[in-house]
Short mmCIF file of C-alpha atoms in Angstrom, two decimals:
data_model
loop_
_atom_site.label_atom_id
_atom_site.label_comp_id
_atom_site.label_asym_id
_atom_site.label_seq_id
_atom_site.Cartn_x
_atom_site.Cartn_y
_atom_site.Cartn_z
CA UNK M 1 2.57 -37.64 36.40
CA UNK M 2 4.39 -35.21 34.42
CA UNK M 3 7.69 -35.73 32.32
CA UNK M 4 10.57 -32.70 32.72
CA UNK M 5 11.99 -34.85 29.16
CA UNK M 6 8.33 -34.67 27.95
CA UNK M 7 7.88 -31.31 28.28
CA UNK M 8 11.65 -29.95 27.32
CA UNK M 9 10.60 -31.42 23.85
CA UNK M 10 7.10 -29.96 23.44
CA UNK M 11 8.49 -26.98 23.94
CA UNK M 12 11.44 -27.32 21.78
CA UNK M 13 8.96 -28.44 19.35
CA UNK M 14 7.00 -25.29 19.86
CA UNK M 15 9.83 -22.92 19.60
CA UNK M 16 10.88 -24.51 16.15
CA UNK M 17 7.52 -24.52 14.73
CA UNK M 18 7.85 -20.28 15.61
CA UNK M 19 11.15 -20.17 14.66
CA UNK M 20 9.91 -21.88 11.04
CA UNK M 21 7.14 -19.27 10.72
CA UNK M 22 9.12 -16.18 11.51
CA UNK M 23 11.79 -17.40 9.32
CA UNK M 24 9.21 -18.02 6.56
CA UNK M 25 7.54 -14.81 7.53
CA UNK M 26 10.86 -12.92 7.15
CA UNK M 27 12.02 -14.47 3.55
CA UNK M 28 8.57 -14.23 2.27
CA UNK M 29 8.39 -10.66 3.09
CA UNK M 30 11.76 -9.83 0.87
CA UNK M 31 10.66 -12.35 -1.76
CA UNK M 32 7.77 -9.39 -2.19
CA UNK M 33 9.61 -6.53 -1.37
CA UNK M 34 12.29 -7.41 -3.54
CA UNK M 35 10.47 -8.33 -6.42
CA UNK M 36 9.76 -5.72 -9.03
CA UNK M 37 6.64 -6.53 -10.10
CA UNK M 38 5.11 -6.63 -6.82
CA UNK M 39 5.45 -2.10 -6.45
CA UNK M 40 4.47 -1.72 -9.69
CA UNK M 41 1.29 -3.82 -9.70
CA UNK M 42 0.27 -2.10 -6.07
CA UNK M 43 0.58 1.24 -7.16
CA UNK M 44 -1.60 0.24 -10.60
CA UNK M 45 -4.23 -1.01 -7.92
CA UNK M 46 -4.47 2.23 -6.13
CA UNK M 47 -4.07 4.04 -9.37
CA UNK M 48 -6.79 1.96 -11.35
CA UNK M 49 -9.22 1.92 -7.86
CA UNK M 50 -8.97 5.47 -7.46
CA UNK M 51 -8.89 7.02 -11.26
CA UNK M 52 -12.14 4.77 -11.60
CA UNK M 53 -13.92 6.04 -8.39
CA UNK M 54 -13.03 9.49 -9.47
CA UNK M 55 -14.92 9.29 -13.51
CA UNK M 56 -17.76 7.62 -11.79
CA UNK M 57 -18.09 10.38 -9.44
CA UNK M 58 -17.94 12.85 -12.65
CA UNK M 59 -20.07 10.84 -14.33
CA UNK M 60 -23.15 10.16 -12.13
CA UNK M 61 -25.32 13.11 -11.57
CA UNK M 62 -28.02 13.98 -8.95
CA UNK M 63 -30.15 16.98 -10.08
CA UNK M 64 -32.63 16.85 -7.86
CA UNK M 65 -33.00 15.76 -3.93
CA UNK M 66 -33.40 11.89 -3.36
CA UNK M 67 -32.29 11.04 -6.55
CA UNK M 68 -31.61 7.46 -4.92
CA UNK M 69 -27.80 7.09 -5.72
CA UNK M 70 -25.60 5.97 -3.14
CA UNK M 71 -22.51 8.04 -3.06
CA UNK M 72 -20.53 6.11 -0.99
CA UNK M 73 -20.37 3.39 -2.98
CA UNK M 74 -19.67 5.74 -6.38
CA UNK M 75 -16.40 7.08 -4.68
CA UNK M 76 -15.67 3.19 -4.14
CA UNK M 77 -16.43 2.51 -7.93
CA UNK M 78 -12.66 1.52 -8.11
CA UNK M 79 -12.66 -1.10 -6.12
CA UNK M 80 -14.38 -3.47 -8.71
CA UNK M 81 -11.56 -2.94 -11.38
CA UNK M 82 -8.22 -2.45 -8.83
CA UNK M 83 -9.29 -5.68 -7.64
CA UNK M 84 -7.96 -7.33 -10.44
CA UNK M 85 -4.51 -6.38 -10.21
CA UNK M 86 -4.76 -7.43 -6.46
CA UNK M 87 -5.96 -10.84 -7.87
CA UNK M 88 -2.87 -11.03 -10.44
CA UNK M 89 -0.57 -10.00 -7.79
CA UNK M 90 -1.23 -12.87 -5.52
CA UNK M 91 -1.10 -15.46 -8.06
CA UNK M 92 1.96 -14.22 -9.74
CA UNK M 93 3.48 -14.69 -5.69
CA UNK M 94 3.23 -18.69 -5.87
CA UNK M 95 3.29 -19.04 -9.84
CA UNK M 96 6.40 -17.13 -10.12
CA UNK M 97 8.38 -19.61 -7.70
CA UNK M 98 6.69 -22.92 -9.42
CA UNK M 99 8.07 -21.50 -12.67
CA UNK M 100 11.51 -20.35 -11.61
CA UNK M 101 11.48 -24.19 -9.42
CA UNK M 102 12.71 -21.69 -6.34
CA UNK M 103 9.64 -23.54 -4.20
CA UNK M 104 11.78 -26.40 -4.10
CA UNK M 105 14.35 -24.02 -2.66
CA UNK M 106 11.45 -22.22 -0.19
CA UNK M 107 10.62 -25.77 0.62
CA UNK M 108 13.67 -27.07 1.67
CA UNK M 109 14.85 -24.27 4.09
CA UNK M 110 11.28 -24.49 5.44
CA UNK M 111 10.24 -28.21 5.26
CA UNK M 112 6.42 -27.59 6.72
CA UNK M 113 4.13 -26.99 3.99
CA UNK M 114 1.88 -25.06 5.89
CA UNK M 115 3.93 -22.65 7.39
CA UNK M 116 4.96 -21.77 3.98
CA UNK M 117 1.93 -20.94 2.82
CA UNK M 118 0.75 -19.36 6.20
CA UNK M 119 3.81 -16.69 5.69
CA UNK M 120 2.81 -16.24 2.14
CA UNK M 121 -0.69 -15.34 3.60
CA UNK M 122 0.46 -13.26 6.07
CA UNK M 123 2.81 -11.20 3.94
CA UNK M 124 0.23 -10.47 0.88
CA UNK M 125 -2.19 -9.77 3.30
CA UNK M 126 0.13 -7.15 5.19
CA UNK M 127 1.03 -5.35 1.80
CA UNK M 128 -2.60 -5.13 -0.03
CA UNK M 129 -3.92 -4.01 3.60
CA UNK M 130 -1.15 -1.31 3.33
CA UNK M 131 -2.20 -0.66 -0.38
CA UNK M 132 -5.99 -1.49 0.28
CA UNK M 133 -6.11 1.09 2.55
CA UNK M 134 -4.33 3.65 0.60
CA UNK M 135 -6.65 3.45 -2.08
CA UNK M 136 -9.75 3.47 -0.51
CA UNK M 137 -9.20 6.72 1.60
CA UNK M 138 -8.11 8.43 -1.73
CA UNK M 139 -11.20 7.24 -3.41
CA UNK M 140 -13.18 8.80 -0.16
CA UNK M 141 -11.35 11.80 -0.65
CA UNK M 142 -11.71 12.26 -4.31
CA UNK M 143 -15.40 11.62 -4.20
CA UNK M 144 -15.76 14.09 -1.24
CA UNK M 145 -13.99 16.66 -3.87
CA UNK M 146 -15.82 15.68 -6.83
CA UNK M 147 -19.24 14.49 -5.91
CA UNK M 148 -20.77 17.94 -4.66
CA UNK M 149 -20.39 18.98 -8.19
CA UNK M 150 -22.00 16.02 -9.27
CA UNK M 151 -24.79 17.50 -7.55
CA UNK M 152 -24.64 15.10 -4.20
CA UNK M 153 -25.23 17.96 -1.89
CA UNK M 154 -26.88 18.58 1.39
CA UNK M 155 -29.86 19.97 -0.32
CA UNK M 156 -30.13 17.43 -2.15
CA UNK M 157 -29.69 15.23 0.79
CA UNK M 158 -25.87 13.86 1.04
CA UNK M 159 -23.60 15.29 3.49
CA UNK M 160 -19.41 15.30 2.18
CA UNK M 161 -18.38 11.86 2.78
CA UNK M 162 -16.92 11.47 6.02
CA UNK M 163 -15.27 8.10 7.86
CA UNK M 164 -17.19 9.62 11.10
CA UNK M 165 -20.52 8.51 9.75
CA UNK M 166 -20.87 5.01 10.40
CA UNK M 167 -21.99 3.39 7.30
CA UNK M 168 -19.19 5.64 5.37
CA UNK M 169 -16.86 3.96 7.76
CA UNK M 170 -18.11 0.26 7.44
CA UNK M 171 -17.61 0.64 3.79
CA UNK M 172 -14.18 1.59 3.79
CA UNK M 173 -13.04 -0.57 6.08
CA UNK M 174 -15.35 -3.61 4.23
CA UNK M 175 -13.54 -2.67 0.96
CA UNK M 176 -9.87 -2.74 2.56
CA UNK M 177 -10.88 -6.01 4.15
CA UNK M 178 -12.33 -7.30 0.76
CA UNK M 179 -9.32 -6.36 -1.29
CA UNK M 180 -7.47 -8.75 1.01
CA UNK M 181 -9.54 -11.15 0.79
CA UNK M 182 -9.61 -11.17 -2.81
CA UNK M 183 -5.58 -11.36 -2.62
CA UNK M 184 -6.15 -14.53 0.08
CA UNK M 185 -8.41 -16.26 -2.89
CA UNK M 186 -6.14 -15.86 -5.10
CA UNK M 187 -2.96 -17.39 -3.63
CA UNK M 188 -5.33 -19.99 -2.62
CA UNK M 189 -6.01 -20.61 -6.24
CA UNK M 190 -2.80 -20.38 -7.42
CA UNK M 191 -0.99 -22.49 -4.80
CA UNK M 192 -3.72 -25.33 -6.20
CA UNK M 193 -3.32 -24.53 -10.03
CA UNK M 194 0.33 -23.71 -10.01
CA UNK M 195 0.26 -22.14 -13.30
CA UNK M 196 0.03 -18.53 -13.51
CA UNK M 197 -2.53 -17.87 -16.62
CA UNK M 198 -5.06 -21.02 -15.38
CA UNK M 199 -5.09 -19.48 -12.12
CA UNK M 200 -5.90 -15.61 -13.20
CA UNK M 201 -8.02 -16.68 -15.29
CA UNK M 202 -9.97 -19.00 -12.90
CA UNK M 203 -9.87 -15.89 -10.39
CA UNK M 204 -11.30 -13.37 -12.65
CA UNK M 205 -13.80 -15.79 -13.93
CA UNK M 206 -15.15 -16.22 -10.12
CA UNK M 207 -15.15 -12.89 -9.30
CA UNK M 208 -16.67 -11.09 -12.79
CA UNK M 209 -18.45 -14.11 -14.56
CA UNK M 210 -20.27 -15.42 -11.36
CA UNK M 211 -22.80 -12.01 -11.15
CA UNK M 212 -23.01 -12.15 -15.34
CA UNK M 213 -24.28 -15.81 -15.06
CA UNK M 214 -26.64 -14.83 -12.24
CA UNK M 215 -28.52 -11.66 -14.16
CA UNK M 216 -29.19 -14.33 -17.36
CA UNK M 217 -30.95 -16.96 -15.01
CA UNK M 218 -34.47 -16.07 -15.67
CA UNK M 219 -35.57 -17.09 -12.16
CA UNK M 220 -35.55 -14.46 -9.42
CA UNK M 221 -35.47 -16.71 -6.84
CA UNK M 222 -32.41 -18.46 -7.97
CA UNK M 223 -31.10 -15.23 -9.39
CA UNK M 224 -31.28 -14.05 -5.55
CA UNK M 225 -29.51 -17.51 -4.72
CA UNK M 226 -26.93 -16.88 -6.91
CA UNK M 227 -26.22 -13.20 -5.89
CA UNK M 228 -26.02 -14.55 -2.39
CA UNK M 229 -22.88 -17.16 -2.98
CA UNK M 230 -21.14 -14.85 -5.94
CA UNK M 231 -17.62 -13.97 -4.09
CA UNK M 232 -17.96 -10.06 -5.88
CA UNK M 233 -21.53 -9.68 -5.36
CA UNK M 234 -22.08 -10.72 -2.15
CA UNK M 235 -18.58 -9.09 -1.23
CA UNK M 236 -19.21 -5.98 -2.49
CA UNK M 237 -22.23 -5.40 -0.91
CA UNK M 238 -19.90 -4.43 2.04
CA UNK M 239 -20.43 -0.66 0.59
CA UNK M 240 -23.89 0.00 0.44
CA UNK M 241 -24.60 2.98 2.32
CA UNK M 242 -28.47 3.45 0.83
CA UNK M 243 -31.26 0.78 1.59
CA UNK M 244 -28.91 -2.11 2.33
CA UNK M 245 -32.19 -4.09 3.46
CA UNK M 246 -32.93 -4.36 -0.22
CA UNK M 247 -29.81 -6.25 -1.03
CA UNK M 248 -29.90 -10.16 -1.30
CA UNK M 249 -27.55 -10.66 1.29
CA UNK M 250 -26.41 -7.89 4.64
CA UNK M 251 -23.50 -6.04 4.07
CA UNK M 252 -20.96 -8.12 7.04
CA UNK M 253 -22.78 -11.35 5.81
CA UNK M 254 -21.64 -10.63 1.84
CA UNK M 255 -18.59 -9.66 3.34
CA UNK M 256 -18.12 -13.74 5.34
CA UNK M 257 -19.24 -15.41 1.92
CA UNK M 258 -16.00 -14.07 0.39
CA UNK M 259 -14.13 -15.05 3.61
CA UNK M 260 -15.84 -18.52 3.22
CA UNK M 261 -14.52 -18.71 -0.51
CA UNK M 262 -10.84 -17.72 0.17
CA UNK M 263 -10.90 -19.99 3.28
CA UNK M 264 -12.05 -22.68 0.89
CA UNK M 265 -9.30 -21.65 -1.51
CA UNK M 266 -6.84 -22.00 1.37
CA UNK M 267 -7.71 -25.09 2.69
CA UNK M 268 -7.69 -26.82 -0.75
CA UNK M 269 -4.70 -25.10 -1.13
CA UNK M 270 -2.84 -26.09 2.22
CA UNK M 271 -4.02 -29.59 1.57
CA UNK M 272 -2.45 -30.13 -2.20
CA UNK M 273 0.29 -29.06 -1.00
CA UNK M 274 0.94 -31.05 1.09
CA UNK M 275 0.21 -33.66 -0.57
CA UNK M 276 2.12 -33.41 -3.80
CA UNK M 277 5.76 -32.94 -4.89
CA UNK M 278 6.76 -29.37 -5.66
#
C-alpha cells in the first residue's frame, strides 16, 4: 500500500537533488566563463592544435603514389600538443578554488559532493567540446589546403579530406571526444591531488611518459600490452584512417581505454571527496 506522505517527499527529494545540480550547473558555468584564464587557455588549444597540424602537413611529403602516410591523422597532428593546455585547463578549474579556499564556499551553497563535481564535469566538458570541435575542423581544413602540396593527391592516391568519408569523420569526431576526455581526466586528477603543479604534472606524465616507457621495454609482447592501456596511445588511435588493423588496439576500443581512465579518475575523485574536509 502506497503512502501520499511517502511519495510527496521522494519527490521533494527529487526536485532538490535537480534543483542542486542546475544550481551547481549554473555557478559552475560563470565560475569558467568568468574566469580569465579559462578564454585564453582555449583559444591557445585551438591555436597550438591547429598551427601544429598545419607544419606537419608542410612538413611530411608524399612523392610518389602509396607512399603509406595517413593524412588524416597529419592534419590532426595538433591534437597531441593542444591537449596539454586542455589538461592544464581542467586542473587549474578545481586547484584554483582549493587555493583561493572558495570550495568551502562552492561547498556550502551546494552541500552534495557529487553534484559539485558532476556540474564541474558537465561544464568543462561543454566548453572543450565547443573548443574541441573548433579546432579539429580547422585542422581538417588546413590540411585539406596544405596537404595537396605536400604531394597527398588523388594520383597519388588521397582524395581532399572530407567529413563525408567515413573514417575522416570517425576521426574527427574521436579527437573532439578525446580532447574531452582528456579534460574529464584531468579534473579527476586534480579534484584527488588538490594541488595544481602535482596534478599537471601527474596528467602530462600519464598521457606523454606512458608511450616513452612502452617503446624502451624490449619485449614486443609487453610493448603491445603497454600500448594497449597507455591513455594517449590507445586514445589516439581514434584517428587512424590507414591500416587501423595493424594498430595494437581498434580505433573505438583505444578510444573506451581513455574513457575507462578518466572514469577511474572520476570515481577516485567523487569518492575523496567525499570523504575528506575541503
Amino acid at each position: 500500500m502506497s503512502h501520499p506522505g511517502g511519495t510527496r517527499a521522494t519527490a521533494t527529494a527529487g526536485s532538490a537533488g535537480r534543483g542542486d545540480l542546475g544550481r551547481a550547473l549554473r555557478a559552475e558555468w560563470t565560475k569558467l566563463r568568468t574566469a580569465g584564464d579559462t578564454g585564453r587557455l582555449l583559444l591557445l588549444a585551438v591555436a597550438l592544435t591547429v598551427a601544429v597540424g598545419c607544419g606537419t602537413a608542410r612538413a611530411v611529403k608524399c612523392p610518389d603514389a602509396g607512399c603509406g602516410q595517413d593524412a588524416v591523422k597529419l592534419a590532426l597532428s595538433g591534437i597531441a600538443v593542444g591537449q596539454a593546455v586542455i589538461a592544464v585547463l581542467a586542473v587549474l578549474a578545481v586547484s584554483g578554488e582549493y587555493g583561493s579556499g572558495m570550495i568551502r564556499t562552492t561547498l556550502t551553497a551546494v552541500p552534495s559532493r557529487i553534484t559539485v563535481l558532476t556540474a564541474k564535469a558537465a561544464a568543462l566538458a561543454a566548453v572543450v567540446l565547443a573548443s574541441g570541435t573548433a579546432a579539429v575542423l580547422a585542422s581538417l581544413l588546413a590540411g585539406r589546403l596544405i596537404l595537396p602540396g605536400s604531394g597527398f593527391t588523388p594520383a597519388h592516391g588521397y582524395a581532399p579530406l572530407s567529413l563525408t568519408d567515413g573514417p575522416t569523420l570517425r576521426a574527427a569526431a574521436g579527437s573532439v571526444l578525446y580532447l574531452v576526455l582528456v579534460a574529464l581526466l584531468a579534473l579527476g586528477v586534480a579534484t584527488a591531488v588538490r594541488e595544481a603543479a602535482g596534478a599537471i604534472g601527474l596528467v602530462l606524465g600519464l598521457l606523454y611518459l606512458f608511450p616513452v616507457v612502452a617503446q624502451v621495454v624490449g619485449d614486443p609482447q609487453w610493448q603491445r600490452h603497454l600500448q594497449q592501456i597507455s591513455p594517449m596511445t590507445a586514445g589516439l588511435a581514434v584517428q587512424v584512417t590507414v591500416r587501423p588493423h595493424e594498430l595494437p588496439i581498434g580505433p573505438w576500443a583505444g578510444l573506451g581505454v581513455l574513457a575507462l581512465w578518466a572514469a577511474a579518475a572520476l570515481s577516485a575523485a567523487g569518492l575523496l571527496l567525499h570523504r575528506r574536509d575541503a
